[in-house]
PDB file of C-alpha atoms in Angstrom:
ATOM      1  CA  UNK A   1      -0.206   0.081  -0.036  1.00  0.00           C
ATOM      2  CA  UNK A   2       2.660   2.322   0.853  1.00  0.00           C
ATOM      3  CA  UNK A   3       4.592   1.561  -2.354  1.00  0.00           C
ATOM      4  CA  UNK A   4       1.633   2.303  -4.455  1.00  0.00           C
ATOM      5  CA  UNK A   5       0.740   5.428  -2.413  1.00  0.00           C
ATOM      6  CA  UNK A   6       4.341   6.931  -3.042  1.00  0.00           C
ATOM      7  CA  UNK A   7       4.388   5.973  -6.722  1.00  0.00           C
ATOM      8  CA  UNK A   8       0.651   7.339  -7.434  1.00  0.00           C
ATOM      9  CA  UNK A   9       1.970  10.848  -5.805  1.00  0.00           C
ATOM     10  CA  UNK A  10       5.259  11.061  -7.133  1.00  0.00           C
ATOM     11  CA  UNK A  11       6.174   8.270  -9.171  1.00  0.00           C
ATOM     12  CA  UNK A  12       9.485   6.106  -8.972  1.00  0.00           C
ATOM     13  CA  UNK A  13      11.703   5.568  -7.171  1.00  0.00           C
ATOM     14  CA  UNK A  14       9.985   4.034  -4.465  1.00  0.00           C
ATOM     15  CA  UNK A  15      12.800   3.669  -2.104  1.00  0.00           C
ATOM     16  CA  UNK A  16      15.549   6.140  -1.231  1.00  0.00           C
ATOM     17  CA  UNK A  17      18.914   4.672  -0.564  1.00  0.00           C
ATOM     18  CA  UNK A  18      21.512   6.771   1.105  1.00  0.00           C
ATOM     19  CA  UNK A  19      25.334   5.480   2.031  1.00  0.00           C
ATOM     20  CA  UNK A  20      25.550   4.995   5.679  1.00  0.00           C
ATOM     21  CA  UNK A  21      28.204   3.475   7.627  1.00  0.00           C
ATOM     22  CA  UNK A  22      27.833   0.074   9.626  1.00  0.00           C
ATOM     23  CA  UNK A  23      30.430  -1.689  12.086  1.00  0.00           C
ATOM     24  CA  UNK A  24      34.095  -0.820  11.331  1.00  0.00           C
ATOM     25  CA  UNK A  25      32.943   2.340   8.823  1.00  0.00           C
ATOM     26  CA  UNK A  26      31.705  -0.407   6.124  1.00  0.00           C
ATOM     27  CA  UNK A  27      29.280   1.713   3.942  1.00  0.00           C
ATOM     28  CA  UNK A  28      26.182   0.347   2.840  1.00  0.00           C
ATOM     29  CA  UNK A  29      22.933   1.991   0.789  1.00  0.00           C
ATOM     30  CA  UNK A  30      20.509   2.197   4.008  1.00  0.00           C
ATOM     31  CA  UNK A  31      17.072   2.015   2.371  1.00  0.00           C
ATOM     32  CA  UNK A  32      13.957   3.775   3.324  1.00  0.00           C
ATOM     33  CA  UNK A  33      10.602   4.521   1.782  1.00  0.00           C
ATOM     34  CA  UNK A  34      10.863   7.577  -0.274  1.00  0.00           C
ATOM     35  CA  UNK A  35       9.224  10.563   1.693  1.00  0.00           C
ATOM     36  CA  UNK A  36      10.624  13.246  -0.181  1.00  0.00           C
ATOM     37  CA  UNK A  37      10.195  14.852  -3.467  1.00  0.00           C
ATOM     38  CA  UNK A  38      12.572  13.538  -6.215  1.00  0.00           C
ATOM     39  CA  UNK A  39      14.248  17.110  -6.405  1.00  0.00           C
ATOM     40  CA  UNK A  40      14.607  17.143  -2.687  1.00  0.00           C
ATOM     41  CA  UNK A  41      18.556  18.022  -2.729  1.00  0.00           C
ATOM     42  CA  UNK A  42      17.810  20.804  -5.037  1.00  0.00           C
ATOM     43  CA  UNK A  43      15.143  22.226  -2.834  1.00  0.00           C
ATOM     44  CA  UNK A  44      17.599  21.679   0.294  1.00  0.00           C
ATOM     45  CA  UNK A  45      20.187  23.956  -1.129  1.00  0.00           C
ATOM     46  CA  UNK A  46      17.743  26.775  -1.577  1.00  0.00           C
ATOM     47  CA  UNK A  47      16.591  26.677   1.855  1.00  0.00           C
ATOM     48  CA  UNK A  48      19.835  25.817   3.768  1.00  0.00           C
ATOM     49  CA  UNK A  49      19.555  29.078   5.695  1.00  0.00           C
ATOM     50  CA  UNK A  50      16.301  28.052   7.256  1.00  0.00           C
ATOM     51  CA  UNK A  51      18.168  25.010   9.101  1.00  0.00           C
ATOM     52  CA  UNK A  52      17.252  24.657  12.890  1.00  0.00           C
ATOM     53  CA  UNK A  53      19.980  22.210  13.638  1.00  0.00           C
ATOM     54  CA  UNK A  54      23.467  22.282  14.558  1.00  0.00           C
ATOM     55  CA  UNK A  55      25.982  20.153  13.205  1.00  0.00           C
ATOM     56  CA  UNK A  56      25.677  18.520   9.949  1.00  0.00           C
ATOM     57  CA  UNK A  57      22.035  17.638  10.216  1.00  0.00           C
ATOM     58  CA  UNK A  58      19.305  19.387   8.279  1.00  0.00           C
ATOM     59  CA  UNK A  59      15.857  20.105  10.018  1.00  0.00           C
ATOM     60  CA  UNK A  60      13.316  22.806   9.216  1.00  0.00           C
ATOM     61  CA  UNK A  61       9.360  22.714  10.258  1.00  0.00           C
ATOM     62  CA  UNK A  62       7.260  22.010   7.669  1.00  0.00           C
ATOM     63  CA  UNK A  63       9.788  21.040   5.319  1.00  0.00           C
ATOM     64  CA  UNK A  64       8.656  21.498   1.707  1.00  0.00           C
ATOM     65  CA  UNK A  65      10.592  18.605   0.506  1.00  0.00           C
ATOM     66  CA  UNK A  66       8.091  16.197   2.157  1.00  0.00           C
ATOM     67  CA  UNK A  67       5.514  14.643  -0.305  1.00  0.00           C
ATOM     68  CA  UNK A  68       1.938  14.561   1.354  1.00  0.00           C
ATOM     69  CA  UNK A  69       2.116  10.644   1.647  1.00  0.00           C
ATOM     70  CA  UNK A  70       5.952  11.490   2.908  1.00  0.00           C
ATOM     71  CA  UNK A  71       4.664  13.295   6.022  1.00  0.00           C
ATOM     72  CA  UNK A  72       2.298  10.609   6.920  1.00  0.00           C
ATOM     73  CA  UNK A  73       5.080   7.597   6.626  1.00  0.00           C
ATOM     74  CA  UNK A  74       7.473   9.765   8.534  1.00  0.00           C
ATOM     75  CA  UNK A  75       4.967  10.453  11.405  1.00  0.00           C
ATOM     76  CA  UNK A  76       4.360   7.096  11.605  1.00  0.00           C
ATOM     77  CA  UNK A  77       7.792   5.868  11.087  1.00  0.00           C
ATOM     78  CA  UNK A  78       6.687   3.722   8.270  1.00  0.00           C
ATOM     79  CA  UNK A  79       9.617   5.031   6.194  1.00  0.00           C
ATOM     80  CA  UNK A  80      11.959   3.306   8.344  1.00  0.00           C
ATOM     81  CA  UNK A  81      10.483  -0.214   7.598  1.00  0.00           C
ATOM     82  CA  UNK A  82      12.764  -1.372   4.655  1.00  0.00           C
ATOM     83  CA  UNK A  83      15.670  -1.069   7.270  1.00  0.00           C
ATOM     84  CA  UNK A  84      14.527  -4.374   8.561  1.00  0.00           C
ATOM     85  CA  UNK A  85      16.030  -5.994   5.509  1.00  0.00           C
ATOM     86  CA  UNK A  86      19.272  -4.510   6.756  1.00  0.00           C
ATOM     87  CA  UNK A  87      18.607  -6.326  10.396  1.00  0.00           C
ATOM     88  CA  UNK A  88      18.262  -9.495   8.467  1.00  0.00           C
ATOM     89  CA  UNK A  89      21.437  -8.955   6.252  1.00  0.00           C
ATOM     90  CA  UNK A  90      23.517  -8.165   9.379  1.00  0.00           C
ATOM     91  CA  UNK A  91      24.256  -4.477   8.380  1.00  0.00           C
ATOM     92  CA  UNK A  92      22.140  -3.090  11.039  1.00  0.00           C
ATOM     93  CA  UNK A  93      20.436  -3.914  14.441  1.00  0.00           C
ATOM     94  CA  UNK A  94      16.995  -3.223  15.640  1.00  0.00           C
ATOM     95  CA  UNK A  95      18.442  -1.231  18.286  1.00  0.00           C
ATOM     96  CA  UNK A  96      21.828   0.958  17.968  1.00  0.00           C
ATOM     97  CA  UNK A  97      23.286   4.245  17.334  1.00  0.00           C
ATOM     98  CA  UNK A  98      21.834   5.966  14.638  1.00  0.00           C
ATOM     99  CA  UNK A  99      23.531   5.006  11.254  1.00  0.00           C
ATOM    100  CA  UNK A 100      24.859   8.173   9.929  1.00  0.00           C
ATOM    101  CA  UNK A 101      26.400   9.041   6.380  1.00  0.00           C
ATOM    102  CA  UNK A 102      30.121   8.971   6.146  1.00  0.00           C
ATOM    103  CA  UNK A 103      30.528  12.395   5.785  1.00  0.00           C
ATOM    104  CA  UNK A 104      28.731  13.030   9.444  1.00  0.00           C
ATOM    105  CA  UNK A 105      30.820  10.455  11.010  1.00  0.00           C
ATOM    106  CA  UNK A 106      33.712  12.353   9.951  1.00  0.00           C
ATOM    107  CA  UNK A 107      32.458  15.359  11.372  1.00  0.00           C
ATOM    108  CA  UNK A 108      33.047  13.745  14.897  1.00  0.00           C
ATOM    109  CA  UNK A 109      36.135  11.757  14.647  1.00  0.00           C
ATOM    110  CA  UNK A 110      36.690  11.292  18.480  1.00  0.00           C
ATOM    111  CA  UNK A 111      33.130   9.622  18.553  1.00  0.00           C
ATOM    112  CA  UNK A 112      33.318   7.711  15.580  1.00  0.00           C
ATOM    113  CA  UNK A 113      35.292   4.775  16.589  1.00  0.00           C
ATOM    114  CA  UNK A 114      32.892   4.008  19.290  1.00  0.00           C
ATOM    115  CA  UNK A 115      29.673   4.587  17.601  1.00  0.00           C
ATOM    116  CA  UNK A 116      31.062   2.129  14.767  1.00  0.00           C
ATOM    117  CA  UNK A 117      32.058  -0.459  17.062  1.00  0.00           C
ATOM    118  CA  UNK A 118      28.505  -1.716  17.258  1.00  0.00           C
ATOM    119  CA  UNK A 119      25.644  -2.115  14.327  1.00  0.00           C
ATOM    120  CA  UNK A 120      23.644   1.036  13.896  1.00  0.00           C
ATOM    121  CA  UNK A 121      20.197   0.490  14.753  1.00  0.00           C
ATOM    122  CA  UNK A 122      16.708   1.287  13.433  1.00  0.00           C
ATOM    123  CA  UNK A 123      15.689   2.489  16.927  1.00  0.00           C
ATOM    124  CA  UNK A 124      17.833   3.817  19.580  1.00  0.00           C
ATOM    125  CA  UNK A 125      18.084   6.357  22.439  1.00  0.00           C
ATOM    126  CA  UNK A 126      17.948   8.985  20.212  1.00  0.00           C
ATOM    127  CA  UNK A 127      14.691   7.638  18.741  1.00  0.00           C
ATOM    128  CA  UNK A 128      12.710   7.969  22.266  1.00  0.00           C
ATOM    129  CA  UNK A 129      14.663  10.917  23.737  1.00  0.00           C
ATOM    130  CA  UNK A 130      13.472  13.675  21.264  1.00  0.00           C
ATOM    131  CA  UNK A 131      14.580  13.098  17.571  1.00  0.00           C
ATOM    132  CA  UNK A 132      14.844  16.151  15.930  1.00  0.00           C
ATOM    133  CA  UNK A 133      14.325  18.150  19.392  1.00  0.00           C
ATOM    134  CA  UNK A 134      17.905  17.267  20.101  1.00  0.00           C
ATOM    135  CA  UNK A 135      21.061  19.122  19.310  1.00  0.00           C
ATOM    136  CA  UNK A 136      23.950  17.395  17.368  1.00  0.00           C
ATOM    137  CA  UNK A 137      25.999  16.832  20.391  1.00  0.00           C
ATOM    138  CA  UNK A 138      23.033  15.392  22.412  1.00  0.00           C
ATOM    139  CA  UNK A 139      22.303  12.794  19.726  1.00  0.00           C
ATOM    140  CA  UNK A 140      25.868  11.771  19.706  1.00  0.00           C
ATOM    141  CA  UNK A 141      25.915  11.637  23.360  1.00  0.00           C
ATOM    142  CA  UNK A 142      22.815   9.261  23.590  1.00  0.00           C
ATOM    143  CA  UNK A 143      24.610   6.996  20.962  1.00  0.00           C
ATOM    144  CA  UNK A 144      27.702   6.774  23.007  1.00  0.00           C
ATOM    145  CA  UNK A 145      25.889   6.188  26.118  1.00  0.00           C
ATOM    146  CA  UNK A 146      24.038   3.283  24.349  1.00  0.00           C
ATOM    147  CA  UNK A 147      27.394   1.744  23.144  1.00  0.00           C
ATOM    148  CA  UNK A 148      29.103   2.170  26.749  1.00  0.00           C
ATOM    149  CA  UNK A 149      25.982   0.974  28.553  1.00  0.00           C
ATOM    150  CA  UNK A 150      24.632  -1.637  26.165  1.00  0.00           C
ATOM    151  CA  UNK A 151      22.491  -4.711  27.646  1.00  0.00           C
ATOM    152  CA  UNK A 152      19.775  -6.953  26.302  1.00  0.00           C
ATOM    153  CA  UNK A 153      17.377  -5.505  29.030  1.00  0.00           C
ATOM    154  CA  UNK A 154      18.044  -1.919  27.657  1.00  0.00           C
ATOM    155  CA  UNK A 155      17.268  -2.882  24.173  1.00  0.00           C
ATOM    156  CA  UNK A 156      13.940  -4.594  24.991  1.00  0.00           C
ATOM    157  CA  UNK A 157      13.064  -1.215  26.860  1.00  0.00           C
ATOM    158  CA  UNK A 158      13.924   0.603  24.101  1.00  0.00           C
ATOM    159  CA  UNK A 159      11.836  -1.577  21.716  1.00  0.00           C
ATOM    160  CA  UNK A 160       8.957  -1.082  24.304  1.00  0.00           C
ATOM    161  CA  UNK A 161       9.441   2.663  24.293  1.00  0.00           C
ATOM    162  CA  UNK A 162       9.582   2.937  20.431  1.00  0.00           C
ATOM    163  CA  UNK A 163       6.679   1.144  19.966  1.00  0.00           C
ATOM    164  CA  UNK A 164       4.799   3.304  22.687  1.00  0.00           C
ATOM    165  CA  UNK A 165       6.056   6.514  20.802  1.00  0.00           C
ATOM    166  CA  UNK A 166       4.900   5.403  17.532  1.00  0.00           C
ATOM    167  CA  UNK A 167       1.593   3.990  18.570  1.00  0.00           C
TER     168      UNK A 167
END
């Protein structure tokens, strides 16, 4: 249904692939359902001055790059569902640090090694602690806290908190 709705609103492609890094800095194409217009990168360059984030992240309220279905699937976290394929293939975990693009990992070399010592996750502390309300440093600190304090019990709690946040 999601694939059909994306196609009907904005055509192909259905998926968006973005180069991310997993354990040891190995790159992979992290797939998501496409939630933005095809010309999103061009539009981003035009609205860059409106960025509300620090660091290399980009966020603005009412982002004009999002399609109508894109807003819905992001709000419901459905855009992330294709990442479960990466869990099955061993590139990602259900819980872990955010899978960052290589340039963003280079932005914080002191933290890079710790973050890339575990598989990135579909969800994590950053997901349930505010996401776009966090600044760059806070999101990295949450990722490092996760790595340094990992336990199966914490992962189960984070999964439960994620389900509650989405529902």
